[in-house]
């Protein structure tokens, strides 16, 4: 049987055991790797679990649907809003829409009117001219609750034409 190193007393030279410094370096590297994994892995899966992009998509689609389909006379002339249908949508009284309007439910139930499903976020739809909320036939063109302070709000805007004037239709989602 061969033994590496030479025997000097009771100790073999050349074969040494784990020293304190070896142990400290090994544990330090292990702890750094564990810390890196805990710090980095959540950011890898974050984009797939966050619903921040969902509110952007909802706002964009709702604005498109209102400005190009529900509130217009003719879909071939998008963003030209019908005054009667727009006023009836924003009065939010729950009454049936006037004849010729392209929606079934007014702004009293935005989730249903925009076809968003049962797990829809909170919405606000407003038509403005600059900083002033527009009115048509005495109806203020704003429906839905205001977002709470500090809420992350996604906004989609569409330029529209109503009664020959340019307005901005804004859909806010939070």
PDB file of C-alpha atoms in Angstrom:
ATOM      1  CA  UNK A   1       0.000   0.000   0.000  1.00  0.00           C
ATOM      2  CA  UNK A   2       1.370   3.363  -0.964  1.00  0.00           C
ATOM      3  CA  UNK A   3       0.989   6.496   1.044  1.00  0.00           C
ATOM      4  CA  UNK A   4       1.484   9.876  -0.459  1.00  0.00           C
ATOM      5  CA  UNK A   5       3.784  12.218   1.263  1.00  0.00           C
ATOM      6  CA  UNK A   6       6.188  11.199   3.922  1.00  0.00           C
ATOM      7  CA  UNK A   7       5.493  10.343   7.465  1.00  0.00           C
ATOM      8  CA  UNK A   8       6.837  12.761  10.034  1.00  0.00           C
ATOM      9  CA  UNK A   9       5.699  11.782  13.441  1.00  0.00           C
ATOM     10  CA  UNK A  10       1.920  11.367  13.324  1.00  0.00           C
ATOM     11  CA  UNK A  11       1.220  13.725  10.454  1.00  0.00           C
ATOM     12  CA  UNK A  12       1.365  13.139   6.698  1.00  0.00           C
ATOM     13  CA  UNK A  13       2.905  15.978   4.712  1.00  0.00           C
ATOM     14  CA  UNK A  14       1.203  16.716   1.386  1.00  0.00           C
ATOM     15  CA  UNK A  15      -2.234  15.549   2.536  1.00  0.00           C
ATOM     16  CA  UNK A  16      -3.824  18.231   4.578  1.00  0.00           C
ATOM     17  CA  UNK A  17      -7.424  18.471   5.802  1.00  0.00           C
ATOM     18  CA  UNK A  18      -9.852  21.327   5.230  1.00  0.00           C
ATOM     19  CA  UNK A  19      -8.595  24.464   6.871  1.00  0.00           C
ATOM     20  CA  UNK A  20     -10.652  27.298   8.291  1.00  0.00           C
ATOM     21  CA  UNK A  21      -9.921  29.534   5.306  1.00  0.00           C
ATOM     22  CA  UNK A  22     -11.131  26.847   2.862  1.00  0.00           C
ATOM     23  CA  UNK A  23     -14.364  26.512   4.806  1.00  0.00           C
ATOM     24  CA  UNK A  24     -14.889  30.298   4.952  1.00  0.00           C
ATOM     25  CA  UNK A  25     -14.339  30.699   1.199  1.00  0.00           C
ATOM     26  CA  UNK A  26     -16.710  27.824   0.380  1.00  0.00           C
ATOM     27  CA  UNK A  27     -19.489  29.108   2.625  1.00  0.00           C
ATOM     28  CA  UNK A  28     -19.038  32.663   1.281  1.00  0.00           C
ATOM     29  CA  UNK A  29     -19.351  31.517  -2.334  1.00  0.00           C
ATOM     30  CA  UNK A  30     -22.421  29.438  -1.465  1.00  0.00           C
ATOM     31  CA  UNK A  31     -24.117  32.371   0.301  1.00  0.00           C
ATOM     32  CA  UNK A  32     -23.355  34.716  -2.607  1.00  0.00           C
ATOM     33  CA  UNK A  33     -24.903  32.276  -5.083  1.00  0.00           C
ATOM     34  CA  UNK A  34     -28.021  31.840  -2.920  1.00  0.00           C
ATOM     35  CA  UNK A  35     -28.369  35.636  -2.527  1.00  0.00           C
ATOM     36  CA  UNK A  36     -27.980  36.102  -6.293  1.00  0.00           C
ATOM     37  CA  UNK A  37     -30.677  33.523  -7.025  1.00  0.00           C
ATOM     38  CA  UNK A  38     -33.142  35.129  -4.591  1.00  0.00           C
ATOM     39  CA  UNK A  39     -32.413  38.604  -5.970  1.00  0.00           C
ATOM     40  CA  UNK A  40     -32.378  37.783  -9.686  1.00  0.00           C
ATOM     41  CA  UNK A  41     -34.965  35.053 -10.309  1.00  0.00           C
ATOM     42  CA  UNK A  42     -38.043  37.147  -9.363  1.00  0.00           C
ATOM     43  CA  UNK A  43     -37.070  39.742 -11.960  1.00  0.00           C
ATOM     44  CA  UNK A  44     -36.936  36.996 -14.597  1.00  0.00           C
ATOM     45  CA  UNK A  45     -40.544  35.964 -14.034  1.00  0.00           C
ATOM     46  CA  UNK A  46     -41.818  39.451 -13.137  1.00  0.00           C
ATOM     47  CA  UNK A  47     -42.813  40.474 -16.680  1.00  0.00           C
ATOM     48  CA  UNK A  48     -44.960  37.370 -17.003  1.00  0.00           C
ATOM     49  CA  UNK A  49     -46.808  37.750 -13.703  1.00  0.00           C
ATOM     50  CA  UNK A  50     -47.367  41.507 -13.588  1.00  0.00           C
ATOM     51  CA  UNK A  51     -50.694  42.785 -14.880  1.00  0.00           C
ATOM     52  CA  UNK A  52     -49.483  46.338 -15.537  1.00  0.00           C
ATOM     53  CA  UNK A  53     -49.556  45.642 -19.263  1.00  0.00           C
ATOM     54  CA  UNK A  54     -53.092  44.301 -19.001  1.00  0.00           C
ATOM     55  CA  UNK A  55     -54.442  47.699 -17.965  1.00  0.00           C
ATOM     56  CA  UNK A  56     -52.649  49.347 -20.908  1.00  0.00           C
ATOM     57  CA  UNK A  57     -54.248  46.886 -23.321  1.00  0.00           C
ATOM     58  CA  UNK A  58     -57.703  47.320 -21.739  1.00  0.00           C
ATOM     59  CA  UNK A  59     -57.453  51.120 -21.944  1.00  0.00           C
ATOM     60  CA  UNK A  60     -56.293  51.003 -25.564  1.00  0.00           C
ATOM     61  CA  UNK A  61     -58.985  48.589 -26.707  1.00  0.00           C
ATOM     62  CA  UNK A  62     -61.740  50.413 -24.822  1.00  0.00           C
ATOM     63  CA  UNK A  63     -60.714  53.748 -26.369  1.00  0.00           C
ATOM     64  CA  UNK A  64     -60.627  52.183 -29.844  1.00  0.00           C
ATOM     65  CA  UNK A  65     -64.010  50.563 -29.358  1.00  0.00           C
ATOM     66  CA  UNK A  66     -65.645  53.792 -28.190  1.00  0.00           C
ATOM     67  CA  UNK A  67     -64.051  56.128 -30.746  1.00  0.00           C
ATOM     68  CA  UNK A  68     -64.217  53.815 -33.758  1.00  0.00           C
ATOM     69  CA  UNK A  69     -67.329  51.703 -33.187  1.00  0.00           C
ATOM     70  CA  UNK A  70     -69.784  52.321 -30.360  1.00  0.00           C
ATOM     71  CA  UNK A  71     -70.226  56.101 -30.502  1.00  0.00           C
ATOM     72  CA  UNK A  72     -69.944  56.682 -34.272  1.00  0.00           C
ATOM     73  CA  UNK A  73     -72.653  56.851 -36.937  1.00  0.00           C
ATOM     74  CA  UNK A  74     -70.626  55.024 -39.527  1.00  0.00           C
ATOM     75  CA  UNK A  75     -67.647  52.715 -38.845  1.00  0.00           C
ATOM     76  CA  UNK A  76     -66.121  53.827 -42.155  1.00  0.00           C
ATOM     77  CA  UNK A  77     -65.794  57.316 -40.612  1.00  0.00           C
ATOM     78  CA  UNK A  78     -64.033  56.477 -37.340  1.00  0.00           C
ATOM     79  CA  UNK A  79     -63.630  59.069 -34.601  1.00  0.00           C
ATOM     80  CA  UNK A  80     -66.582  61.146 -35.848  1.00  0.00           C
ATOM     81  CA  UNK A  81     -68.932  60.777 -32.890  1.00  0.00           C
ATOM     82  CA  UNK A  82     -72.723  60.871 -33.127  1.00  0.00           C
ATOM     83  CA  UNK A  83     -74.009  63.619 -30.798  1.00  0.00           C
ATOM     84  CA  UNK A  84     -77.227  61.843 -29.792  1.00  0.00           C
ATOM     85  CA  UNK A  85     -75.610  58.460 -29.154  1.00  0.00           C
ATOM     86  CA  UNK A  86     -72.676  60.021 -27.307  1.00  0.00           C
ATOM     87  CA  UNK A  87     -74.955  62.039 -25.000  1.00  0.00           C
ATOM     88  CA  UNK A  88     -77.128  58.963 -24.342  1.00  0.00           C
ATOM     89  CA  UNK A  89     -74.065  56.824 -23.561  1.00  0.00           C
ATOM     90  CA  UNK A  90     -72.677  59.312 -21.055  1.00  0.00           C
ATOM     91  CA  UNK A  91     -75.984  60.095 -19.306  1.00  0.00           C
ATOM     92  CA  UNK A  92     -75.580  56.685 -17.607  1.00  0.00           C
ATOM     93  CA  UNK A  93     -79.242  56.374 -16.674  1.00  0.00           C
ATOM     94  CA  UNK A  94     -79.451  52.733 -17.714  1.00  0.00           C
ATOM     95  CA  UNK A  95     -82.146  53.461 -20.319  1.00  0.00           C
ATOM     96  CA  UNK A  96     -82.177  51.808 -23.728  1.00  0.00           C
ATOM     97  CA  UNK A  97     -80.069  53.666 -26.302  1.00  0.00           C
ATOM     98  CA  UNK A  98     -81.763  55.759 -29.000  1.00  0.00           C
ATOM     99  CA  UNK A  99     -82.461  54.142 -32.368  1.00  0.00           C
ATOM    100  CA  UNK A 100     -79.411  53.932 -34.596  1.00  0.00           C
ATOM    101  CA  UNK A 101     -76.859  53.772 -31.777  1.00  0.00           C
ATOM    102  CA  UNK A 102     -74.285  51.000 -32.006  1.00  0.00           C
ATOM    103  CA  UNK A 103     -74.307  49.922 -28.333  1.00  0.00           C
ATOM    104  CA  UNK A 104     -76.713  48.024 -26.083  1.00  0.00           C
ATOM    105  CA  UNK A 105     -75.635  49.286 -22.651  1.00  0.00           C
ATOM    106  CA  UNK A 106     -74.809  52.876 -21.745  1.00  0.00           C
ATOM    107  CA  UNK A 107     -72.065  54.154 -19.460  1.00  0.00           C
ATOM    108  CA  UNK A 108     -73.924  53.074 -16.310  1.00  0.00           C
ATOM    109  CA  UNK A 109     -72.179  49.697 -16.719  1.00  0.00           C
ATOM    110  CA  UNK A 110     -68.867  50.362 -18.473  1.00  0.00           C
ATOM    111  CA  UNK A 111     -67.630  46.796 -18.042  1.00  0.00           C
ATOM    112  CA  UNK A 112     -70.645  45.388 -19.893  1.00  0.00           C
ATOM    113  CA  UNK A 113     -70.792  48.220 -22.441  1.00  0.00           C
ATOM    114  CA  UNK A 114     -67.166  47.658 -23.432  1.00  0.00           C
ATOM    115  CA  UNK A 115     -67.323  43.852 -23.202  1.00  0.00           C
ATOM    116  CA  UNK A 116     -64.538  43.539 -20.645  1.00  0.00           C
ATOM    117  CA  UNK A 117     -65.688  40.482 -18.697  1.00  0.00           C
ATOM    118  CA  UNK A 118     -66.250  39.923 -15.003  1.00  0.00           C
ATOM    119  CA  UNK A 119     -62.692  40.494 -13.738  1.00  0.00           C
ATOM    120  CA  UNK A 120     -62.349  43.910 -15.348  1.00  0.00           C
ATOM    121  CA  UNK A 121     -60.434  46.733 -13.704  1.00  0.00           C
ATOM    122  CA  UNK A 122     -61.957  50.071 -12.719  1.00  0.00           C
ATOM    123  CA  UNK A 123     -62.600  52.484 -15.586  1.00  0.00           C
ATOM    124  CA  UNK A 124     -63.239  56.137 -16.289  1.00  0.00           C
ATOM    125  CA  UNK A 125     -64.175  57.563 -19.703  1.00  0.00           C
ATOM    126  CA  UNK A 126     -64.032  61.308 -20.327  1.00  0.00           C
ATOM    127  CA  UNK A 127     -64.344  63.528 -23.397  1.00  0.00           C
ATOM    128  CA  UNK A 128     -62.415  66.788 -23.040  1.00  0.00           C
ATOM    129  CA  UNK A 129     -61.649  69.927 -24.937  1.00  0.00           C
ATOM    130  CA  UNK A 130     -58.316  70.941 -23.452  1.00  0.00           C
ATOM    131  CA  UNK A 131     -58.829  70.791 -19.682  1.00  0.00           C
ATOM    132  CA  UNK A 132     -62.613  71.258 -19.868  1.00  0.00           C
ATOM    133  CA  UNK A 133     -64.946  68.258 -19.800  1.00  0.00           C
ATOM    134  CA  UNK A 134     -67.256  68.450 -22.805  1.00  0.00           C
ATOM    135  CA  UNK A 135     -71.056  68.630 -22.604  1.00  0.00           C
ATOM    136  CA  UNK A 136     -73.663  67.721 -25.212  1.00  0.00           C
ATOM    137  CA  UNK A 137     -77.333  68.625 -24.735  1.00  0.00           C
ATOM    138  CA  UNK A 138     -76.654  69.315 -21.047  1.00  0.00           C
ATOM    139  CA  UNK A 139     -74.989  65.915 -20.507  1.00  0.00           C
ATOM    140  CA  UNK A 140     -71.458  65.987 -19.110  1.00  0.00           C
ATOM    141  CA  UNK A 141     -69.310  63.581 -21.126  1.00  0.00           C
ATOM    142  CA  UNK A 142     -67.652  61.800 -18.213  1.00  0.00           C
ATOM    143  CA  UNK A 143     -68.595  58.461 -16.689  1.00  0.00           C
ATOM    144  CA  UNK A 144     -66.988  56.147 -14.143  1.00  0.00           C
ATOM    145  CA  UNK A 145     -65.280  56.704 -10.814  1.00  0.00           C
ATOM    146  CA  UNK A 146     -62.115  58.740 -10.385  1.00  0.00           C
ATOM    147  CA  UNK A 147     -58.960  56.753  -9.625  1.00  0.00           C
ATOM    148  CA  UNK A 148     -57.862  56.720  -5.986  1.00  0.00           C
ATOM    149  CA  UNK A 149     -54.823  58.832  -5.059  1.00  0.00           C
ATOM    150  CA  UNK A 150     -51.567  57.034  -5.776  1.00  0.00           C
ATOM    151  CA  UNK A 151     -53.151  54.439  -8.086  1.00  0.00           C
ATOM    152  CA  UNK A 152     -51.205  53.336 -11.148  1.00  0.00           C
ATOM    153  CA  UNK A 153     -53.411  54.529 -13.999  1.00  0.00           C
ATOM    154  CA  UNK A 154     -53.110  53.593 -17.670  1.00  0.00           C
ATOM    155  CA  UNK A 155     -54.579  56.147 -20.072  1.00  0.00           C
ATOM    156  CA  UNK A 156     -55.484  55.794 -23.740  1.00  0.00           C
ATOM    157  CA  UNK A 157     -56.556  58.875 -25.700  1.00  0.00           C
ATOM    158  CA  UNK A 158     -58.201  59.243 -29.082  1.00  0.00           C
ATOM    159  CA  UNK A 159     -58.763  62.437 -31.038  1.00  0.00           C
ATOM    160  CA  UNK A 160     -62.433  62.659 -31.969  1.00  0.00           C
ATOM    161  CA  UNK A 161     -64.755  64.989 -33.841  1.00  0.00           C
ATOM    162  CA  UNK A 162     -68.050  65.849 -32.153  1.00  0.00           C
ATOM    163  CA  UNK A 163     -70.434  68.487 -33.533  1.00  0.00           C
ATOM    164  CA  UNK A 164     -67.666  69.787 -35.792  1.00  0.00           C
ATOM    165  CA  UNK A 165     -65.270  70.363 -32.878  1.00  0.00           C
ATOM    166  CA  UNK A 166     -62.150  68.380 -31.967  1.00  0.00           C
ATOM    167  CA  UNK A 167     -62.187  66.615 -28.595  1.00  0.00           C
ATOM    168  CA  UNK A 168     -60.014  64.103 -26.788  1.00  0.00           C
ATOM    169  CA  UNK A 169     -61.658  60.872 -25.615  1.00  0.00           C
ATOM    170  CA  UNK A 170     -59.671  59.465 -22.687  1.00  0.00           C
ATOM    171  CA  UNK A 171     -60.087  56.047 -21.090  1.00  0.00           C
ATOM    172  CA  UNK A 172     -58.386  55.634 -17.707  1.00  0.00           C
ATOM    173  CA  UNK A 173     -57.918  52.141 -16.263  1.00  0.00           C
ATOM    174  CA  UNK A 174     -56.585  51.164 -12.829  1.00  0.00           C
TER     175      UNK A 174
END
